[in-house]
Short mmCIF file of C-alpha atoms in Angstrom, two decimals:
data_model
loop_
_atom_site.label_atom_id
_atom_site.label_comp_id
_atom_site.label_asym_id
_atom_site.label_seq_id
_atom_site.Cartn_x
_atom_site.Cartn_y
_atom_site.Cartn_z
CA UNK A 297 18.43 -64.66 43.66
CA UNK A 298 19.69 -63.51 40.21
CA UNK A 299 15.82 -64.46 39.06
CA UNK A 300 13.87 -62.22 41.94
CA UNK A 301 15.51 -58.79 40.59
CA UNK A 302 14.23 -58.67 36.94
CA UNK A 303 10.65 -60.13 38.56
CA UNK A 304 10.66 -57.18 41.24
CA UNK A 305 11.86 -54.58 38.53
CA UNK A 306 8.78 -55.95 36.40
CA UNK A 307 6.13 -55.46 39.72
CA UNK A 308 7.19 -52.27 40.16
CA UNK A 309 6.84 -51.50 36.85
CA UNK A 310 3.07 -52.66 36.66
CA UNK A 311 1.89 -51.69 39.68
CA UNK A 312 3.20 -47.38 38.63
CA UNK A 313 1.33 -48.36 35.80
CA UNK A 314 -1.66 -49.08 37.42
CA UNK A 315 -1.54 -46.22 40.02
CA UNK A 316 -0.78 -43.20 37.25
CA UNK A 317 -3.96 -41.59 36.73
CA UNK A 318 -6.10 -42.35 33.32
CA UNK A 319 -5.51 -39.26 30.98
CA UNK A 320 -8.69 -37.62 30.24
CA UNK A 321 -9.93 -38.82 26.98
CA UNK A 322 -10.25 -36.83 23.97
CA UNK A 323 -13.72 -36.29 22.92
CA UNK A 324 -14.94 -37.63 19.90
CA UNK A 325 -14.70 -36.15 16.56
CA UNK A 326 -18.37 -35.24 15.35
CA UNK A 327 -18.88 -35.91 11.61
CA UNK A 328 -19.75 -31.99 11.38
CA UNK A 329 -16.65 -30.82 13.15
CA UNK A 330 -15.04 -32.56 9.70
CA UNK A 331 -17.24 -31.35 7.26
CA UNK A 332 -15.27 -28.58 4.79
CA UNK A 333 -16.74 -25.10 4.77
CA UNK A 334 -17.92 -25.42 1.30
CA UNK A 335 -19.48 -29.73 2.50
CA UNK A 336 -21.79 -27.35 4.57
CA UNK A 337 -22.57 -24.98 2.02
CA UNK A 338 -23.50 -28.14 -0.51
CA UNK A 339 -25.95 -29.58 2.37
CA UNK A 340 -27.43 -26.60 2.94
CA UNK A 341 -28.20 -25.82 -0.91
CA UNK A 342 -29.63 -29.48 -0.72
CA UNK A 343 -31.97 -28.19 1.85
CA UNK A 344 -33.40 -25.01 0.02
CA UNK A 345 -36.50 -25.47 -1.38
CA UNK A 346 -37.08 -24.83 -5.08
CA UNK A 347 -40.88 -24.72 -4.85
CA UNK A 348 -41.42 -21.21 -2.78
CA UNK A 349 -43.81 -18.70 -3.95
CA UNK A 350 -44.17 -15.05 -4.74
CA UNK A 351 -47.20 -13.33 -5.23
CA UNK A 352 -47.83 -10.84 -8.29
CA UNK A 353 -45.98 -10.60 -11.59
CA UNK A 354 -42.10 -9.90 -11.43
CA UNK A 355 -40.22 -8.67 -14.11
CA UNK A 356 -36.78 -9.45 -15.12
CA UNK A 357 -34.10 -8.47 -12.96
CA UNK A 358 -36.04 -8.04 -10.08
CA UNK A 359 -35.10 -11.39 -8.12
CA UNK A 360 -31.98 -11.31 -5.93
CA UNK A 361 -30.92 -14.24 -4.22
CA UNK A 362 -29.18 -13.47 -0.69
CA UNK A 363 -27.07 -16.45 -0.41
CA UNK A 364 -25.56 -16.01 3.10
CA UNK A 365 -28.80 -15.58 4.13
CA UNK A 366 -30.42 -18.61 2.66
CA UNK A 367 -33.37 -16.18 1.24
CA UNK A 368 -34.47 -14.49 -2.02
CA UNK A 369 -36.11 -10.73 -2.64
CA UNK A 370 -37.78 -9.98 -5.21
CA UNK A 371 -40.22 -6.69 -6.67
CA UNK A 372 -43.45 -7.58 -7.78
CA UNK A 373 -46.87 -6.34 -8.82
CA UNK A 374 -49.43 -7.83 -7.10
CA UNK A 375 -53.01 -7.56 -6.76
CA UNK A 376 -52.90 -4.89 -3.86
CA UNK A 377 -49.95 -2.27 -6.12
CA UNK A 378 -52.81 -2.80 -9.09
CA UNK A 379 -53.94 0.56 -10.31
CA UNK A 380 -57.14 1.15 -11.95
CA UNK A 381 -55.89 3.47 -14.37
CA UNK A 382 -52.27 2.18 -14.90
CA UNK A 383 -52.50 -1.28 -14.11
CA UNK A 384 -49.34 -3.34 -12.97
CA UNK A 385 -47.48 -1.41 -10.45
CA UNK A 386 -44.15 -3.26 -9.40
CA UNK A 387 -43.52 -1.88 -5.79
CA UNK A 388 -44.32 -4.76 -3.32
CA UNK A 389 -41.22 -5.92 -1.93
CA UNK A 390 -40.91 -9.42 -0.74
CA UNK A 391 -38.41 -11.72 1.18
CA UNK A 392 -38.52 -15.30 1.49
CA UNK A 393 -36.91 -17.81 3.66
CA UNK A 394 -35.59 -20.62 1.03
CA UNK A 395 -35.51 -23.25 3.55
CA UNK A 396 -39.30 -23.26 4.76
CA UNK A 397 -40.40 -20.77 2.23
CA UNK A 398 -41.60 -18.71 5.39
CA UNK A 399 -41.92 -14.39 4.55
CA UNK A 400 -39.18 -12.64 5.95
CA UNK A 401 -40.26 -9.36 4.91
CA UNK A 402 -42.70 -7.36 2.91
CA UNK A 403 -43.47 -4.08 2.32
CA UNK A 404 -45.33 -1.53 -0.77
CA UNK A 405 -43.06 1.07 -1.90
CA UNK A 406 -44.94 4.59 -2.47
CA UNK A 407 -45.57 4.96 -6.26
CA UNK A 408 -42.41 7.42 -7.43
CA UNK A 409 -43.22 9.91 -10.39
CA UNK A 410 -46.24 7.38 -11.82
CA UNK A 411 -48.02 4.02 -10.83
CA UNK A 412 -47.00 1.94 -14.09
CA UNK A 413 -42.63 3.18 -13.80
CA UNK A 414 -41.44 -0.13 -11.38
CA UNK A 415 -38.68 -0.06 -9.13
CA UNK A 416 -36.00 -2.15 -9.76
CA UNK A 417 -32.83 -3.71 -8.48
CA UNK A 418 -30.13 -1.94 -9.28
CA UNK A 419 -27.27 -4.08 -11.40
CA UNK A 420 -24.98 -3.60 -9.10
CA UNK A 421 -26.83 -4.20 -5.98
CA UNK A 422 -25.97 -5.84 -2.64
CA UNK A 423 -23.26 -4.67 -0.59
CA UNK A 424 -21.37 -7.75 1.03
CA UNK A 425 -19.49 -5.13 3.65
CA UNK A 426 -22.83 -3.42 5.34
CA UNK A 427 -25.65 -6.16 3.52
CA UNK A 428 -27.63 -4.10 1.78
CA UNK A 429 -29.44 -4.54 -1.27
CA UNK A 430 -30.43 -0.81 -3.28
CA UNK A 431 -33.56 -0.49 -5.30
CA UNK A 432 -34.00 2.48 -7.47
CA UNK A 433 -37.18 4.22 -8.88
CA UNK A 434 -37.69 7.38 -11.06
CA UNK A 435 -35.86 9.70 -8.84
CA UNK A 436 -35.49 8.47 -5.73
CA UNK A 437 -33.69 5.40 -3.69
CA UNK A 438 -34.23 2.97 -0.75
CA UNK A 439 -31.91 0.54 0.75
CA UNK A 440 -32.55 -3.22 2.30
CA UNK A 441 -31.16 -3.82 5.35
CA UNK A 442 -30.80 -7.66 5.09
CA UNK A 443 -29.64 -8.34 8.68
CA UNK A 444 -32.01 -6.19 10.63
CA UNK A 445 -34.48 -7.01 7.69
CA UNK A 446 -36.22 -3.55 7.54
CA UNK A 447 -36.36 -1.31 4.00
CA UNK A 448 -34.03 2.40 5.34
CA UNK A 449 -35.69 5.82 4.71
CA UNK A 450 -35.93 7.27 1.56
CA UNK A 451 -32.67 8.59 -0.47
CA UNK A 452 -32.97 11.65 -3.23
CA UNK A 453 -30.09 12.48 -5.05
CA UNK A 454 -28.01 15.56 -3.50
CA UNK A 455 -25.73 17.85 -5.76
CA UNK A 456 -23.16 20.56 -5.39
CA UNK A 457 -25.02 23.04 -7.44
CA UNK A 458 -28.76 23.59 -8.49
CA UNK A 459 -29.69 21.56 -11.27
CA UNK A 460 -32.05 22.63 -13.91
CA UNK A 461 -34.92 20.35 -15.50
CA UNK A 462 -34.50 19.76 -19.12
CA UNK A 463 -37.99 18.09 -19.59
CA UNK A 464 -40.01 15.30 -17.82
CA UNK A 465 -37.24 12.93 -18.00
CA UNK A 466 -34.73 15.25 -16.08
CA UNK A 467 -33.68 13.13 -12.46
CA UNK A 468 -34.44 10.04 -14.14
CA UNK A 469 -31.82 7.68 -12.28
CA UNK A 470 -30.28 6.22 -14.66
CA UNK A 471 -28.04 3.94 -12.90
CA UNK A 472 -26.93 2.99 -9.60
CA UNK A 473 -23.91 0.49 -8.05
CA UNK A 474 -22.98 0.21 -4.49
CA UNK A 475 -19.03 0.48 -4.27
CA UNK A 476 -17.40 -0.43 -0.68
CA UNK A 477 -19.43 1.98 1.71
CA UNK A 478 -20.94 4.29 -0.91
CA UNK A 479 -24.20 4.05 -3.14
CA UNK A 480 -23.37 5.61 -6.42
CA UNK A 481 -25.67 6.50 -9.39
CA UNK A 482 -26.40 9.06 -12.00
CA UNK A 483 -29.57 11.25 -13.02
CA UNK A 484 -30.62 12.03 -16.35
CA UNK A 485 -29.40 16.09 -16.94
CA UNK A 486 -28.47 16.09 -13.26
CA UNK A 487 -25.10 14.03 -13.05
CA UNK A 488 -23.36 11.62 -10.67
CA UNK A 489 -24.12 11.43 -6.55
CA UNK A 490 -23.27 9.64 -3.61
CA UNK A 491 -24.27 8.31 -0.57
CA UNK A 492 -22.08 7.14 2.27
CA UNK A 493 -23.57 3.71 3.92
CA UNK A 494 -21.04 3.69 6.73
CA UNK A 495 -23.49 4.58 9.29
CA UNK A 496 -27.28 3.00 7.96
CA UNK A 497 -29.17 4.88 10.54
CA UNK A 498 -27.93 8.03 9.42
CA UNK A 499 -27.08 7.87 5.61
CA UNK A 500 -25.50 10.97 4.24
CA UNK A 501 -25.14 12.95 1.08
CA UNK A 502 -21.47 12.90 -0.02
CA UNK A 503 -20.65 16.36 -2.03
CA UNK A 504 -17.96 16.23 -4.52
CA UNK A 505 -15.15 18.36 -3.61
CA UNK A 506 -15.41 20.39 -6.87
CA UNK A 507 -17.33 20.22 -10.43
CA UNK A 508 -17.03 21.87 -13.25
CA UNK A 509 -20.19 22.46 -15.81
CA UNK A 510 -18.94 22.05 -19.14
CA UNK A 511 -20.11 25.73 -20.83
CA UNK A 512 -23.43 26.25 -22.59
CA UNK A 513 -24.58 22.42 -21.58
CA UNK A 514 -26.29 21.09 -18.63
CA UNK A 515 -23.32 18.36 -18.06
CA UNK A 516 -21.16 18.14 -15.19
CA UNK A 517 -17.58 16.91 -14.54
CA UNK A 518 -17.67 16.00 -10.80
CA UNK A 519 -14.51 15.31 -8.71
CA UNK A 520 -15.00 13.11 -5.41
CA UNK A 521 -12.69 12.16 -2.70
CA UNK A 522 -14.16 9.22 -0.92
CA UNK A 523 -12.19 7.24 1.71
CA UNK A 524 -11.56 3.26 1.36
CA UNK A 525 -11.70 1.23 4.26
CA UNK A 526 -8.14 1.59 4.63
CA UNK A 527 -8.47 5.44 5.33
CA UNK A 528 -6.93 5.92 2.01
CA UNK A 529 -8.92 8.02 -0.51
CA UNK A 530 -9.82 7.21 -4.14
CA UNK A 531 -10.80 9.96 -6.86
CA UNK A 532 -13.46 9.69 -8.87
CA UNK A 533 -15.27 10.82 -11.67
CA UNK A 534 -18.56 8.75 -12.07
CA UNK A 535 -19.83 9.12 -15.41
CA UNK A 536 -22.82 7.69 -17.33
CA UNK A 537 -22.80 6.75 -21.21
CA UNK A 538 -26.12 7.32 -22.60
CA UNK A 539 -25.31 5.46 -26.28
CA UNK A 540 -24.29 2.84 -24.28
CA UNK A 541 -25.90 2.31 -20.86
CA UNK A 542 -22.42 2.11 -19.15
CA UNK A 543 -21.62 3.66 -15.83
CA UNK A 544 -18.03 4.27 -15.03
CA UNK A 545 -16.61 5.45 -12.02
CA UNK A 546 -13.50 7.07 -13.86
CA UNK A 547 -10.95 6.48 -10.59
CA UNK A 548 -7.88 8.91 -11.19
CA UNK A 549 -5.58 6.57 -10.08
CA UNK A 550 -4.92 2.44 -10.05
CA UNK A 551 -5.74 2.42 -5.97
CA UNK A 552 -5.98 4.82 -3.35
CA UNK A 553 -3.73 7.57 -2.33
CA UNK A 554 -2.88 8.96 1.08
CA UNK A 555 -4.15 13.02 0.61
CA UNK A 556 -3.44 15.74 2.61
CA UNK A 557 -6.84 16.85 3.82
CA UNK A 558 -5.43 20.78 4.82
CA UNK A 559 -3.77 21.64 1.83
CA UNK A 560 -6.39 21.66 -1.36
CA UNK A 561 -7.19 24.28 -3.71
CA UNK A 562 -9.61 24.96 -6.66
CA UNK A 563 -9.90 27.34 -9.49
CA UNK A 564 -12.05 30.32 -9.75
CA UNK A 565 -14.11 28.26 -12.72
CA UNK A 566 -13.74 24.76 -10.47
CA UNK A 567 -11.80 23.40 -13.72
CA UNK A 568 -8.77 22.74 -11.95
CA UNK A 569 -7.61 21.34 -8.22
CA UNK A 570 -4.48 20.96 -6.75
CA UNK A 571 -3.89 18.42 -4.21
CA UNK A 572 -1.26 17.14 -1.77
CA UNK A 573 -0.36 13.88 -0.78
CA UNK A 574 0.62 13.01 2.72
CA UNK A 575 4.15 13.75 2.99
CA UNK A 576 5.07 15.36 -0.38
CA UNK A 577 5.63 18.87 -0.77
CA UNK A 578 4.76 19.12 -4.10
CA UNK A 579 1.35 19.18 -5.54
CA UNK A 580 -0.27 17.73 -7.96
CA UNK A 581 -3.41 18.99 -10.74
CA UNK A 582 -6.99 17.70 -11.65
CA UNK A 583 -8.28 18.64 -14.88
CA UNK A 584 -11.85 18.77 -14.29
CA UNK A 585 -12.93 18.84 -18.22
CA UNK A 586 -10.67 16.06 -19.52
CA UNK A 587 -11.08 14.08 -16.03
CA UNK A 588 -6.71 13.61 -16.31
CA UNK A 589 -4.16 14.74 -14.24
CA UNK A 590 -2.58 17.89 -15.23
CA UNK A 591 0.93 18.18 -15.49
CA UNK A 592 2.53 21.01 -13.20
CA UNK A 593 5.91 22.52 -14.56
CA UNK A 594 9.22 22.13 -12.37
CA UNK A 595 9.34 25.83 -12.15
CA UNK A 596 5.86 25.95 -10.65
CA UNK A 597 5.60 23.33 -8.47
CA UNK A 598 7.13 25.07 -5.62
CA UNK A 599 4.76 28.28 -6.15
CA UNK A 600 2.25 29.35 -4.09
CA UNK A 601 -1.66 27.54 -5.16
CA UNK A 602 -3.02 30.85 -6.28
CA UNK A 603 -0.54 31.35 -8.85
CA UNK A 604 -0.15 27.78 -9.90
CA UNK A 605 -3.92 27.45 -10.69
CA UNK A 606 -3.58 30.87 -13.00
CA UNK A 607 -1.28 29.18 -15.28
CA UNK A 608 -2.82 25.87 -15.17
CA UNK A 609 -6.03 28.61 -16.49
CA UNK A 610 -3.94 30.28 -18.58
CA UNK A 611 -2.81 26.85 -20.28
#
């Protein structure tokens, strides 16, 4: 009898076993489903073909590979853009699929000023937040919606104040960077301007909030406030080196500030602006013509705008 116990605790034992129900097994573990983020990337370079084609002559600069997209764009003159009188015209845009070589996209720009002045990418050119890539001509501007694949409506440089022409150069785009949601360049004799890409079926014109014209000269100091993504705003004073061929955007401060959007103030002459940040109750001053901040004395700082902006005049 001693024996049957341990040999009935042992039946028992087998036969639960054999009436619990199977677990559901896990399914397997595809080879992809383990593949690294960048294992992917690697096969998919491996799988991009090195032997697509463009048609027409394309000068330096103007290729642009879109990477996330697996494609490449490039400007070209081709046999269609040719002008009798001019020859090469480099306005055909073109967009090619890198894994079948397959056109994405093409399109002629309209000739801008002259038939022989090509359109280029600018240096600064594709915008990873909104995917655009910006082209610039003589004096004028279109953008390359990569994800809808479609070239926007034309762009033309917007200012505060009229601007005179100097000579046939005068709105020459010089330059041109896209920075977060803005497109931001500078014309020859005209000065800095901005677009905001937020929206890319209605792109608008960004004014700056004040500019002063240095006296006698046909150059501008421009002051704009343009929001980060973070609803913060950043002020800057884009500015183009001719001796060197550098663009700077000149930001007034190391990152954006919180601003009080009710309380700002300029002078008579637009050389100076007082601001507010959010929450303080004292000001502080822009100088437009050295592009610093402007110290405010203790005594003034509580003083109405008016009469803080005539001493900041009166130095």
């Amino acid at each position: 009898m001693k024996y049957l116990y341990p040999f009935l605790f042992l039946l028992l034992l087998v036969v639960a076993c054999q009436n619990e129900k199977p677990s559901q097994e896990e399914p397997p573990i595809s080879k992809e489903a383990t593949k690294t983020e960048v294992e992917k990337i690697d096969e998919l370079e491996l799988k991009l073909r090195s032997d697509c084609r463009f048609e027409g002559e394309i000068l330096e600069g103007n290729r642009k590979k879109l990477d996330l997209f697996h494609q490449e764009m490039v400007i070209a003159a081709t046999s269609s853009t040719q002008d009798v009188d001019f020859g090469e015209s480099h306005r055909a845009i073109q967009v090619i699929d890198l894994l079948d070589c397959t056109t994405v996209f093409e399109e002629e720009l309209p000739v801008n000023r002259s038939p022989d002045f090509p359109y280029y990418f600018t240096k600064i050119n594709y915008n990873n937040t909104n995917h655009v890539v910006a082209i610039k001509g003589f004096d004028q501007m279109y953008c390359y919606n990569v994800i809808e694949k479609k070239l926007l409506p034309v762009l033309k440089p917007s200012f505060k104040q009229n601007r005179e022409l100097v000579d046939a150069q005068s709105g020459r785009i010089m330059t041109l960077e896209l920075w977060e949601n803005y497109m931001i360049g500078f014309a020859q004799d005209q000065g800095a301007f901005v677009f905001d890409l937020t929206d890319l079926s209605n792109i608008q014109a960004i004014k700056p909030f004040c500019e002063y014209q240095f006296q006698g000269t046909d150059r501008f100091s421009s002051l704009f406030l343009l929001k980060s993504a973070d609803g913060k705003t950043q002020l800057l004073f884009p500015d183009y080196d001719y001796e060197s061929d550098q663009f700077n955007l000149n930001p007034l401060f190391n990152a954006p500030v919180s601003l009080d959007g009710q309380k700002r103030f300029t002078s008579d002459d637009q050389q100076f602006a007082i601001l507010w940040k959010t929450g303080k109750n004292t000001p502080f001053a822009v100088d437009l013509k050295t592009q610093k901040l402007e110290t405010i004395p203790p005594a003034l700082q509580t003083a109405s705008p008016s009469k803080i902006l005539s001493a900041l005049q009166k130095g």
